[in-house]
mmCIF file of C-alpha atoms and ligand atoms in Angstrom:
data_model
loop_
_atom_site.group_PDB
_atom_site.id
_atom_site.type_symbol
_atom_site.label_atom_id
_atom_site.label_comp_id
_atom_site.label_asym_id
_atom_site.label_seq_id
_atom_site.Cartn_x
_atom_site.Cartn_y
_atom_site.Cartn_z
ATOM 1 C CA MET A 146 7.573 -29.138 0.810
ATOM 2 C CA ALA A 147 4.291 -27.251 1.038
ATOM 3 C CA HIS A 148 3.938 -23.505 0.643
ATOM 4 C CA THR A 149 0.817 -21.286 1.246
ATOM 5 C CA ILE A 150 0.390 -18.165 -0.947
ATOM 6 C CA GLY A 151 -2.166 -15.387 -0.525
ATOM 7 C CA VAL A 152 -3.239 -13.869 -3.948
ATOM 8 C CA ILE A 153 -4.536 -10.468 -4.303
ATOM 9 C CA ALA A 154 -5.259 -10.445 -7.994
ATOM 10 C CA GLY A 155 -6.723 -6.756 -7.394
ATOM 11 C CA ASP A 156 -7.841 -4.655 -10.301
ATOM 12 C CA GLY A 157 -7.765 -4.148 -14.124
ATOM 13 C CA ILE A 158 -5.066 -6.235 -15.771
ATOM 14 C CA GLY A 159 -4.095 -7.626 -12.304
ATOM 15 C CA LYS A 160 -6.986 -10.072 -12.662
ATOM 16 C CA GLU A 161 -5.850 -11.022 -16.102
ATOM 17 C CA VAL A 162 -2.161 -11.582 -15.315
ATOM 18 C CA ILE A 163 -2.267 -13.270 -11.814
ATOM 19 C CA PRO A 164 -4.028 -16.524 -13.164
ATOM 20 C CA ALA A 165 -1.114 -16.850 -15.653
ATOM 21 C CA GLY A 166 1.413 -16.721 -12.818
ATOM 22 C CA ILE A 167 -0.700 -19.337 -10.891
ATOM 23 C CA ALA A 168 -0.643 -21.698 -13.798
ATOM 24 C CA ALA A 169 3.195 -21.083 -14.077
ATOM 25 C CA ILE A 170 3.742 -22.122 -10.530
ATOM 26 C CA GLU A 171 1.529 -25.149 -10.782
ATOM 27 C CA LYS A 172 3.316 -26.239 -13.840
ATOM 28 C CA ALA A 173 6.667 -25.827 -12.300
ATOM 29 C CA THR A 174 6.047 -27.489 -9.323
ATOM 30 C CA ARG A 175 3.950 -30.367 -10.502
ATOM 31 C CA GLY A 176 5.280 -33.856 -9.734
ATOM 32 C CA SER A 177 8.317 -32.240 -7.716
ATOM 33 C CA GLY A 178 7.122 -33.141 -4.359
ATOM 34 C CA VAL A 179 6.327 -29.400 -3.730
ATOM 35 C CA SER A 180 2.775 -28.406 -2.987
ATOM 36 C CA VAL A 181 1.765 -25.088 -3.258
ATOM 37 C CA SER A 182 -1.763 -23.788 -2.269
ATOM 38 C CA PHE A 183 -3.409 -20.368 -3.269
ATOM 39 C CA SER A 184 -5.855 -18.598 -1.380
ATOM 40 C CA ASP A 185 -7.799 -15.996 -3.197
ATOM 41 C CA LEU A 186 -8.104 -12.634 -1.349
ATOM 42 C CA PRO A 187 -10.789 -10.553 -3.147
ATOM 43 C CA TRP A 188 -9.533 -7.207 -2.050
ATOM 44 C CA SER A 189 -9.476 -4.246 -4.699
ATOM 45 C CA CYS A 190 -10.862 -1.200 -5.708
ATOM 46 C CA GLU A 191 -14.130 -3.211 -6.750
ATOM 47 C CA TYR A 192 -14.197 -4.330 -3.037
ATOM 48 C CA TYR A 193 -13.654 -0.700 -1.982
ATOM 49 C CA LEU A 194 -16.758 0.480 -3.858
ATOM 50 C CA LYS A 195 -18.975 -2.043 -2.365
ATOM 51 C CA HIS A 196 -17.645 -2.062 1.279
ATOM 52 C CA GLY A 197 -16.044 1.622 1.515
ATOM 53 C CA ARG A 198 -12.764 0.040 2.503
ATOM 54 C CA MET A 199 -9.955 -1.722 0.568
ATOM 55 C CA MET A 200 -10.060 -5.113 2.492
ATOM 56 C CA ASP A 201 -11.758 -7.180 5.329
ATOM 57 C CA GLU A 202 -11.089 -5.693 8.830
ATOM 58 C CA ASP A 203 -9.038 -8.853 9.605
ATOM 59 C CA GLY A 204 -7.097 -8.596 6.406
ATOM 60 C CA TYR A 205 -3.682 -8.231 7.847
ATOM 61 C CA GLU A 206 -4.004 -10.887 10.289
ATOM 62 C CA ARG A 207 -5.112 -13.253 7.430
ATOM 63 C CA MET A 208 -2.261 -12.142 5.193
ATOM 64 C CA GLY A 209 0.246 -12.741 7.871
ATOM 65 C CA THR A 210 -0.630 -16.445 7.937
ATOM 66 C CA PHE A 211 0.809 -17.067 4.490
ATOM 67 C CA ASP A 212 4.280 -18.025 3.371
ATOM 68 C CA ALA A 213 4.162 -15.093 0.659
ATOM 69 C CA LEU A 214 1.826 -12.836 -0.984
ATOM 70 C CA TYR A 215 1.182 -12.481 -4.664
ATOM 71 C CA MET A 216 -0.431 -9.341 -6.040
ATOM 72 C CA GLY A 217 -1.581 -8.279 -9.477
ATOM 73 C CA ALA A 218 -2.211 -4.455 -9.527
ATOM 74 C CA LEU A 219 -4.602 -2.212 -7.430
ATOM 75 C CA GLY A 220 -6.216 1.017 -8.855
ATOM 76 C CA ALA A 221 -9.421 1.997 -10.774
ATOM 77 C CA PRO A 222 -11.121 4.914 -12.089
ATOM 78 C CA GLY A 223 -13.312 6.241 -9.471
ATOM 79 C CA VAL A 224 -11.297 5.305 -6.584
ATOM 80 C CA SER A 225 -8.700 7.720 -5.133
ATOM 81 C CA ASP A 226 -5.066 6.581 -5.382
ATOM 82 C CA ALA A 227 -4.870 7.350 -1.632
ATOM 83 C CA ALA A 228 -7.238 4.427 -1.057
ATOM 84 C CA SER A 229 -5.629 1.990 -3.396
ATOM 85 C CA ALA A 230 -1.975 2.994 -2.615
ATOM 86 C CA GLY A 231 -2.913 2.845 1.063
ATOM 87 C CA LEU A 232 -3.306 -0.954 0.978
ATOM 88 C CA ILE A 233 -0.140 -1.514 -0.866
ATOM 89 C CA LEU A 234 1.901 0.844 1.314
ATOM 90 C CA GLY A 235 0.114 -0.418 4.434
ATOM 91 C CA ILE A 236 1.148 -4.034 3.482
ATOM 92 C CA ARG A 237 4.604 -2.899 2.936
ATOM 93 C CA GLN A 238 4.827 -1.226 6.164
ATOM 94 C CA LYS A 239 2.696 -3.665 8.332
ATOM 95 C CA PHE A 240 4.907 -6.663 7.180
ATOM 96 C CA ASP A 241 8.037 -4.806 7.313
ATOM 97 C CA GLN A 242 8.839 -5.419 3.622
ATOM 98 C CA TYR A 243 11.605 -2.566 3.958
ATOM 99 C CA VAL A 244 13.422 -4.059 0.633
ATOM 100 C CA ASN A 245 11.943 -3.704 -2.819
ATOM 101 C CA LEU A 246 13.791 -5.343 -5.322
ATOM 102 C CA ARG A 247 13.630 -4.619 -8.916
ATOM 103 C CA PRO A 248 15.770 -6.534 -11.365
ATOM 104 C CA MET A 249 16.035 -5.149 -14.858
ATOM 105 C CA ARG A 250 17.884 -6.783 -17.703
ATOM 106 C CA LEU A 251 17.284 -7.270 -21.471
ATOM 107 C CA LEU A 252 15.598 -10.578 -21.851
ATOM 108 C CA ALA A 253 16.323 -12.794 -24.673
ATOM 109 C CA GLY A 254 14.553 -11.564 -28.030
ATOM 110 C CA LEU A 255 13.734 -8.075 -26.523
ATOM 111 C CA SER A 256 15.217 -4.924 -27.939
ATOM 112 C CA SER A 257 16.085 -1.802 -25.927
ATOM 113 C CA PRO A 258 14.711 1.585 -27.152
ATOM 114 C CA LEU A 259 18.273 2.587 -26.585
ATOM 115 C CA ALA A 260 19.940 2.420 -30.019
ATOM 116 C CA ASN A 261 22.913 -0.018 -30.245
ATOM 117 C CA ARG A 262 22.319 -1.461 -26.914
ATOM 118 C CA GLY A 263 22.090 -5.229 -26.100
ATOM 119 C CA ALA A 264 21.844 -7.783 -23.178
ATOM 120 C CA ALA A 265 25.509 -6.879 -22.128
ATOM 121 C CA ASP A 266 24.604 -3.418 -21.429
ATOM 122 C CA ILE A 267 21.474 -3.695 -19.410
ATOM 123 C CA ASP A 268 21.644 -5.814 -16.402
ATOM 124 C CA MET A 269 20.998 -4.038 -13.197
ATOM 125 C CA ILE A 270 19.070 -4.597 -9.911
ATOM 126 C CA CYS A 271 17.522 -1.656 -8.046
ATOM 127 C CA VAL A 272 17.399 -2.061 -4.289
ATOM 128 C CA ARG A 273 14.509 0.449 -3.115
ATOM 129 C CA GLU A 274 13.995 1.506 0.566
ATOM 130 C CA ASN A 275 10.409 0.435 0.890
ATOM 131 C CA SER A 276 9.310 1.514 4.401
ATOM 132 C CA GLU A 277 10.165 4.942 5.190
ATOM 133 C CA GLY A 278 11.555 7.891 3.180
ATOM 134 C CA GLU A 279 9.195 10.107 0.930
ATOM 135 C CA TYR A 280 6.535 7.527 1.254
ATOM 136 C CA SER A 281 6.400 7.306 4.995
ATOM 137 C CA GLY A 282 2.853 8.538 5.141
ATOM 138 C CA ALA A 283 3.752 11.402 7.551
ATOM 139 C CA GLY A 284 2.191 14.647 6.907
ATOM 140 C CA GLY A 285 -1.202 16.124 6.598
ATOM 141 C CA ARG A 286 -3.549 19.031 5.361
ATOM 142 C CA VAL A 287 -5.028 21.649 7.201
ATOM 143 C CA HIS A 288 -7.410 24.350 6.405
ATOM 144 C CA GLN A 289 -8.490 22.289 3.542
ATOM 145 C CA GLY A 290 -10.101 24.402 0.667
ATOM 146 C CA LEU A 291 -9.333 27.726 2.268
ATOM 147 C CA PRO A 292 -6.819 30.262 0.909
ATOM 148 C CA ILE A 293 -4.397 29.335 3.980
ATOM 149 C CA GLU A 294 -4.577 25.628 3.218
ATOM 150 C CA VAL A 295 -1.397 24.027 3.997
ATOM 151 C CA ALA A 296 -0.326 20.514 2.950
ATOM 152 C CA THR A 297 2.983 18.535 3.981
ATOM 153 C CA ASP A 298 4.497 15.125 3.006
ATOM 154 C CA LEU A 299 7.203 14.538 5.367
ATOM 155 C CA SER A 300 10.206 12.330 4.203
ATOM 156 C CA MET A 301 11.332 10.488 7.204
ATOM 157 C CA MET A 302 14.664 8.564 7.414
ATOM 158 C CA THR A 303 15.718 6.586 10.585
ATOM 159 C CA ARG A 304 19.385 5.448 11.098
ATOM 160 C CA ALA A 305 18.012 1.932 11.659
ATOM 161 C CA GLY A 306 15.977 2.130 8.315
ATOM 162 C CA VAL A 307 19.025 3.547 6.374
ATOM 163 C CA GLU A 308 21.508 1.197 7.866
ATOM 164 C CA ARG A 309 19.607 -1.971 6.932
ATOM 165 C CA ILE A 310 18.792 -1.017 3.279
ATOM 166 C CA GLN A 311 22.450 -0.218 2.842
ATOM 167 C CA ARG A 312 23.612 -3.413 4.351
ATOM 168 C CA PHE A 313 21.250 -5.368 2.206
ATOM 169 C CA GLY A 314 22.385 -3.445 -0.864
ATOM 170 C CA CYS A 315 25.988 -4.059 -0.134
ATOM 171 C CA LYS A 316 25.418 -7.821 0.351
ATOM 172 C CA LEU A 317 23.445 -8.010 -2.916
ATOM 173 C CA ALA A 318 26.161 -6.204 -4.597
ATOM 174 C CA GLN A 319 28.891 -8.688 -3.041
ATOM 175 C CA SER A 320 26.769 -11.538 -4.446
ATOM 176 C CA ARG A 321 26.715 -10.403 -8.020
ATOM 177 C CA PRO A 322 29.554 -10.919 -10.405
ATOM 178 C CA ARG A 323 30.504 -7.236 -10.998
ATOM 179 C CA LYS A 324 30.239 -6.334 -7.324
ATOM 180 C CA LEU A 325 29.333 -2.732 -8.114
ATOM 181 C CA LEU A 326 27.008 -0.475 -6.157
ATOM 182 C CA THR A 327 25.838 3.048 -7.065
ATOM 183 C CA LEU A 328 24.259 5.043 -4.204
ATOM 184 C CA VAL A 329 21.636 7.286 -5.338
ATOM 185 C CA THR A 330 21.176 10.561 -3.464
ATOM 186 C CA LYS A 331 20.303 14.082 -3.572
ATOM 187 C CA SER A 332 22.082 15.503 -0.623
ATOM 188 C CA ASN A 333 23.350 18.513 -2.634
ATOM 189 C CA ALA A 334 19.754 20.144 -2.415
ATOM 190 C CA GLN A 335 18.126 18.022 0.531
ATOM 191 C CA ARG A 336 20.602 18.796 3.376
ATOM 192 C CA HIS A 337 19.451 16.681 6.268
ATOM 193 C CA ALA A 338 18.011 13.307 5.794
ATOM 194 C CA MET A 339 19.942 12.834 2.383
ATOM 195 C CA VAL A 340 23.127 13.640 4.056
ATOM 196 C CA MET A 341 22.448 11.251 6.765
ATOM 197 C CA TRP A 342 21.593 8.600 3.972
ATOM 198 C CA ASP A 343 25.043 9.343 2.327
ATOM 199 C CA GLU A 344 26.941 9.335 5.653
ATOM 200 C CA ILE A 345 25.431 6.071 6.677
ATOM 201 C CA ALA A 346 26.003 4.370 3.286
ATOM 202 C CA ALA A 347 29.700 5.350 3.242
ATOM 203 C CA GLN A 348 30.133 3.850 6.659
ATOM 204 C CA ILE A 349 28.538 0.363 5.757
ATOM 205 C CA ALA A 350 30.327 0.261 2.413
ATOM 206 C CA ARG A 351 33.378 0.168 4.475
ATOM 207 C CA GLU A 352 32.267 -3.333 5.958
ATOM 208 C CA PHE A 353 32.336 -4.553 2.107
ATOM 209 C CA PRO A 354 35.837 -3.751 0.847
ATOM 210 C CA ASP A 355 35.372 -6.000 -2.206
ATOM 211 C CA VAL A 356 32.338 -3.830 -3.452
ATOM 212 C CA THR A 357 33.148 -1.051 -5.781
ATOM 213 C CA TRP A 358 30.946 1.879 -4.650
ATOM 214 C CA ASP A 359 30.083 5.259 -6.099
ATOM 215 C CA LYS A 360 27.575 7.753 -5.412
ATOM 216 C CA GLU A 361 25.241 9.600 -8.072
ATOM 217 C CA LEU A 362 22.884 12.351 -7.652
ATOM 218 C CA VAL A 363 19.305 11.143 -8.841
ATOM 219 C CA ASP A 364 19.194 13.525 -11.658
ATOM 220 C CA ALA A 365 22.450 12.645 -13.057
ATOM 221 C CA ALA A 366 21.446 8.856 -12.411
ATOM 222 C CA THR A 367 18.650 9.205 -14.938
ATOM 223 C CA ALA A 368 20.904 10.466 -17.646
ATOM 224 C CA ARG A 369 23.493 7.731 -16.801
ATOM 225 C CA MET A 370 21.018 5.123 -17.085
ATOM 226 C CA VAL A 371 20.305 6.297 -20.692
ATOM 227 C CA ASN A 372 23.909 7.152 -21.686
ATOM 228 C CA ARG A 373 25.877 4.433 -19.869
ATOM 229 C CA PRO A 374 23.592 1.705 -18.616
ATOM 230 C CA GLU A 375 26.476 -0.771 -18.475
ATOM 231 C CA SER A 376 27.999 1.202 -15.930
ATOM 232 C CA LEU A 377 25.292 0.248 -13.347
ATOM 233 C CA ASP A 378 24.766 -2.906 -11.378
ATOM 234 C CA THR A 379 23.262 -2.756 -7.900
ATOM 235 C CA ILE A 380 21.582 0.533 -7.479
ATOM 236 C CA VAL A 381 20.387 1.578 -3.934
ATOM 237 C CA ALA A 382 17.828 4.366 -3.701
ATOM 238 C CA THR A 383 15.221 6.003 -1.532
ATOM 239 C CA ASN A 384 11.643 4.981 -1.891
ATOM 240 C CA LEU A 385 10.636 7.746 -4.422
ATOM 241 C CA HIS A 386 14.048 7.866 -6.223
ATOM 242 C CA ALA A 387 13.979 4.347 -6.920
ATOM 243 C CA ASP A 388 10.217 4.202 -7.966
ATOM 244 C CA ILE A 389 11.130 6.450 -10.561
ATOM 245 C CA LEU A 390 14.304 4.997 -11.582
ATOM 246 C CA SER A 391 13.154 1.571 -11.971
ATOM 247 C CA ASP A 392 10.334 2.523 -14.151
ATOM 248 C CA LEU A 393 13.071 4.077 -16.324
ATOM 249 C CA ALA A 394 14.980 0.881 -16.321
ATOM 250 C CA ALA A 395 11.921 -1.218 -16.992
ATOM 251 C CA ALA A 396 11.199 0.984 -20.293
ATOM 252 C CA LEU A 397 14.896 0.530 -21.193
ATOM 253 C CA ALA A 398 14.533 -3.156 -21.038
ATOM 254 C CA GLY A 399 11.748 -3.164 -23.208
ATOM 255 C CA SER A 400 8.426 -2.642 -21.669
ATOM 256 C CA LEU A 401 6.836 -1.666 -18.204
ATOM 257 C CA GLY A 402 4.929 -5.058 -18.855
ATOM 258 C CA ILE A 403 7.971 -7.200 -18.402
ATOM 259 C CA ALA A 404 9.470 -5.999 -14.900
ATOM 260 C CA PRO A 405 8.901 -7.655 -11.773
ATOM 261 C CA THR A 406 9.182 -6.583 -7.960
ATOM 262 C CA ALA A 407 9.696 -8.209 -4.717
ATOM 263 C CA ASN A 408 8.789 -6.587 -1.402
ATOM 264 C CA ILE A 409 10.906 -8.459 1.075
ATOM 265 C CA ASN A 410 11.072 -8.841 4.791
ATOM 266 C CA PRO A 411 14.507 -10.311 4.884
ATOM 267 C CA GLU A 412 14.274 -11.546 8.517
ATOM 268 C CA ARG A 413 11.153 -13.529 7.388
ATOM 269 C CA LEU A 414 9.135 -12.417 10.266
ATOM 270 C CA TYR A 415 6.417 -11.695 8.109
ATOM 271 C CA PRO A 416 5.386 -12.686 4.401
ATOM 272 C CA SER A 417 7.081 -10.944 1.556
ATOM 273 C CA MET A 418 5.052 -9.867 -1.409
ATOM 274 C CA PHE A 419 5.806 -10.454 -5.157
ATOM 275 C CA GLU A 420 4.136 -8.428 -8.020
ATOM 276 C CA PRO A 421 4.498 -6.973 -11.377
ATOM 277 C CA ILE A 422 5.640 -3.324 -11.397
ATOM 278 C CA HIS A 423 2.849 -2.291 -13.792
ATOM 279 C CA GLY A 424 -0.515 -0.802 -12.424
ATOM 280 C CA SER A 425 -4.069 -1.955 -13.331
ATOM 281 C CA ALA A 426 -3.803 -0.205 -16.831
ATOM 282 C CA PHE A 427 -7.603 -0.011 -17.529
ATOM 283 C CA ASP A 428 -6.829 1.102 -20.910
ATOM 284 C CA ILE A 429 -6.105 -2.433 -22.191
ATOM 285 C CA MET A 430 -8.128 -4.213 -19.746
ATOM 286 C CA GLY A 431 -10.383 -6.774 -21.134
ATOM 287 C CA LYS A 432 -8.640 -6.890 -24.584
ATOM 288 C CA GLY A 433 -6.104 -9.827 -23.983
ATOM 289 C CA TRP A 434 -3.326 -7.298 -24.569
ATOM 290 C CA ALA A 435 -1.826 -7.491 -21.065
ATOM 291 C CA ASN A 436 1.854 -8.727 -21.290
ATOM 292 C CA PRO A 437 2.198 -11.489 -18.418
ATOM 293 C CA VAL A 438 5.872 -11.509 -18.548
ATOM 294 C CA GLY A 439 6.374 -9.248 -15.378
ATOM 295 C CA THR A 440 3.989 -11.495 -13.613
ATOM 296 C CA PHE A 441 6.110 -14.549 -14.613
ATOM 297 C CA TRP A 442 9.112 -12.730 -13.474
ATOM 298 C CA SER A 443 7.679 -12.129 -10.228
ATOM 299 C CA VAL A 444 6.931 -15.832 -9.986
ATOM 300 C CA VAL A 445 10.571 -16.480 -10.284
ATOM 301 C CA MET A 446 11.276 -14.128 -7.317
ATOM 302 C CA LEU A 447 8.668 -15.802 -5.229
ATOM 303 C CA LEU A 448 9.815 -19.128 -5.854
ATOM 304 C CA GLU A 449 13.445 -18.139 -5.267
ATOM 305 C CA HIS A 450 12.278 -16.656 -1.883
ATOM 306 C CA LEU A 451 10.459 -19.988 -0.968
ATOM 307 C CA GLY A 452 13.588 -21.806 -1.682
ATOM 308 C CA GLU A 453 12.374 -23.475 -4.711
ATOM 309 C CA THR A 454 15.257 -22.435 -7.070
ATOM 310 C CA GLY A 455 14.749 -25.387 -9.471
ATOM 311 C CA ALA A 456 11.319 -24.400 -10.139
ATOM 312 C CA ALA A 457 12.338 -20.759 -10.367
ATOM 313 C CA GLU A 458 14.873 -21.584 -12.857
ATOM 314 C CA ARG A 459 12.495 -23.561 -15.066
ATOM 315 C CA VAL A 460 10.164 -20.525 -15.035
ATOM 316 C CA MET A 461 12.698 -17.888 -15.898
ATOM 317 C CA LYS A 462 14.221 -20.285 -18.739
ATOM 318 C CA ALA A 463 10.690 -20.889 -20.184
ATOM 319 C CA VAL A 464 9.976 -17.046 -20.166
ATOM 320 C CA GLU A 465 13.235 -16.222 -22.141
ATOM 321 C CA HIS A 466 12.475 -19.210 -24.415
ATOM 322 C CA VAL A 467 9.217 -17.500 -25.286
ATOM 323 C CA THR A 468 10.384 -13.825 -25.379
ATOM 324 C CA ALA A 469 13.260 -15.018 -27.970
ATOM 325 C CA ASN A 470 10.203 -15.693 -30.334
ATOM 326 C CA PRO A 471 8.956 -12.439 -31.792
ATOM 327 C CA LEU A 472 5.684 -14.162 -32.755
ATOM 328 C CA LEU A 473 5.063 -14.508 -28.946
ATOM 329 C CA HIS A 474 5.528 -10.733 -28.218
ATOM 330 C CA THR A 475 2.479 -8.638 -26.918
ATOM 331 C CA ARG A 476 1.607 -5.391 -28.294
ATOM 332 C CA ASP A 477 3.687 -3.608 -25.818
ATOM 333 C CA LEU A 478 6.735 -5.232 -27.273
ATOM 334 C CA GLY A 479 5.447 -4.484 -30.807
ATOM 335 C CA GLY A 480 3.711 -7.833 -31.465
ATOM 336 C CA THR A 481 0.448 -9.296 -31.683
ATOM 337 C CA ALA A 482 0.415 -12.074 -29.266
ATOM 338 C CA THR A 483 -2.345 -12.262 -26.559
ATOM 339 C CA THR A 484 -1.865 -12.760 -22.863
ATOM 340 C CA ALA A 485 -3.520 -16.384 -23.251
ATOM 341 C CA GLN A 486 -0.952 -17.122 -26.249
ATOM 342 C CA VAL A 487 2.033 -16.104 -24.231
ATOM 343 C CA THR A 488 0.882 -17.928 -21.135
ATOM 344 C CA GLU A 489 0.144 -21.300 -23.005
ATOM 345 C CA ALA A 490 3.699 -21.021 -24.505
ATOM 346 C CA VAL A 491 5.251 -20.334 -21.285
ATOM 347 C CA CYS A 492 3.448 -23.238 -19.541
ATOM 348 C CA ALA A 493 4.136 -25.602 -22.443
ATOM 349 C CA GLN A 494 7.800 -24.688 -22.173
ATOM 350 C CA ILE A 495 7.792 -25.330 -18.280
ATOM 351 C CA ALA A 496 6.213 -28.505 -18.778
ATOM 352 C CA ALA A 497 8.684 -29.698 -21.372
ATOM 353 C CA THR A 498 11.736 -28.767 -19.121
ATOM 354 C CA SER A 499 9.937 -30.091 -15.977
ATOM 355 C CA GLN A 500 9.364 -33.571 -17.854
ATOM 356 C CA SER A 501 13.139 -33.795 -18.814
ATOM 357 C CA HIS A 502 14.232 -32.552 -15.084
ATOM 358 C CA LEU A 503 12.089 -35.376 -13.713
ATOM 359 C CA THR A 504 13.304 -37.943 -16.224
ATOM 360 C CA ILE A 505 16.765 -37.169 -15.298
ATOM 361 C CA ALA A 506 16.276 -37.187 -11.653
HETATM 362 P P1 ATP B 788 -1.046 2.850 -12.139
HETATM 363 O O1 ATP B 788 -1.978 2.031 -11.402
HETATM 364 O O2 ATP B 788 0.394 2.729 -11.498
HETATM 365 O O3 ATP B 788 -1.574 4.343 -11.818
HETATM 366 P P2 ATP B 788 -1.710 2.654 -14.715
HETATM 367 O O4 ATP B 788 -2.773 1.637 -14.421
HETATM 368 O O5 ATP B 788 -2.027 3.838 -15.348
HETATM 369 O O6 ATP B 788 -0.642 2.796 -13.436
HETATM 370 P P3 ATP B 788 0.873 1.878 -15.639
HETATM 371 O O7 ATP B 788 1.273 0.481 -14.972
HETATM 372 O O8 ATP B 788 1.519 3.058 -15.216
HETATM 373 O O9 ATP B 788 -0.778 1.872 -15.629
HETATM 374 O O10 ATP B 788 1.185 1.589 -17.286
HETATM 375 C C1 ATP B 788 1.176 2.554 -18.012
HETATM 376 C C2 ATP B 788 0.558 2.157 -19.497
HETATM 377 O O11 ATP B 788 1.489 1.042 -20.081
HETATM 378 C C3 ATP B 788 -0.826 1.255 -19.370
HETATM 379 O O12 ATP B 788 -1.742 2.337 -19.401
HETATM 380 C C4 ATP B 788 -0.561 0.367 -20.408
HETATM 381 O O13 ATP B 788 -0.960 0.793 -21.591
HETATM 382 C C5 ATP B 788 0.928 -0.025 -20.581
HETATM 383 N N1 ATP B 788 1.058 -1.212 -19.730
HETATM 384 C C6 ATP B 788 1.345 -1.390 -18.291
HETATM 385 N N2 ATP B 788 1.483 -2.780 -17.942
HETATM 386 C C7 ATP B 788 1.168 -3.442 -19.121
HETATM 387 C C8 ATP B 788 1.291 -4.773 -19.577
HETATM 388 N N3 ATP B 788 1.593 -5.763 -18.486
HETATM 389 N N4 ATP B 788 1.126 -5.139 -20.680
HETATM 390 C C9 ATP B 788 0.887 -4.243 -21.660
HETATM 391 N N5 ATP B 788 0.894 -2.964 -21.493
HETATM 392 C C10 ATP B 788 1.023 -2.582 -20.147
#
């Protein structure tokens, strides 16, 4: 099997963690008859500062030719968030990656900042609507700089968009052992689109009678995540709500540095994109402190998406083998290990298990 991956390492620690992820893919697929080729797409804020745009003019066409996209992080001091986020949001919309998946669980050897909570308490997956809602990009500014200035950000929800994300969430909940789904909403205050969101969710949920379904206001959902994380399994939320909740969940699972995300076009008409959830983190750039675990976990999601489940499993097992050892924790997890040390240990463990896998086969 041959796969092609377009790689946008991007800015800051994105450039430090992506090579680690590529090394893991190469180790996990070596000798297994799977070939993976990587094409470097040098688009970033650095590119923006040189060229006045985030990517080449034929960027979307080029990206559209790959089986998957693998991204580090975009964002840099001196470049507006509108420019850097424009590329990420553009890719998500252009390639109709309407599902953003964020699994969160306590990996072996990691502890939660929540007292007396272990792996059995924190195991959830957030399904974020990724193509419309609060981040639809609709809105504008008029009379800029004048006392009468007006600015709007329009949250747009379509029936088709809500139906497809709710159906995806229900199917995912159905595939997980606990079959629980929590719908996050704010329909008590936002009385149009969020009310439609709730109505459609209830309709779709009726197609999945084996899924236990409940509804939580987003403010109450933050408290529930802290007080009763064990009550959450699959969470379906809007673009903005899930953005916030999933960062909270990542922190509860140990660090922003361990969390992955997959931007998926379930119909596979376009490439899906995989990335760690953290940003470019210029404060730690160049120090060797970046935790590559979120990047490895996003590799696991990428390999699963490509159908390489054996390789995905080998990477995930290797990551947990390494996180189980406190000597291999990076600073964000309270340790002193460097990006390079963690990467070397994960790759060595993948090689060890790949070897035994090939011998048994
Ligand atoms: P954004 O690009 O989204 O604006 P950011 O670059 O400011 O974000 P975040 O990703 O929000 O950074 O991370 C906040 C802080 O968490 C960082 O400044 C950094 O100190 C720490 N952090 C984030 N990711 C990692 C990581 N992979 N390893 C270690 N620390 C991290």
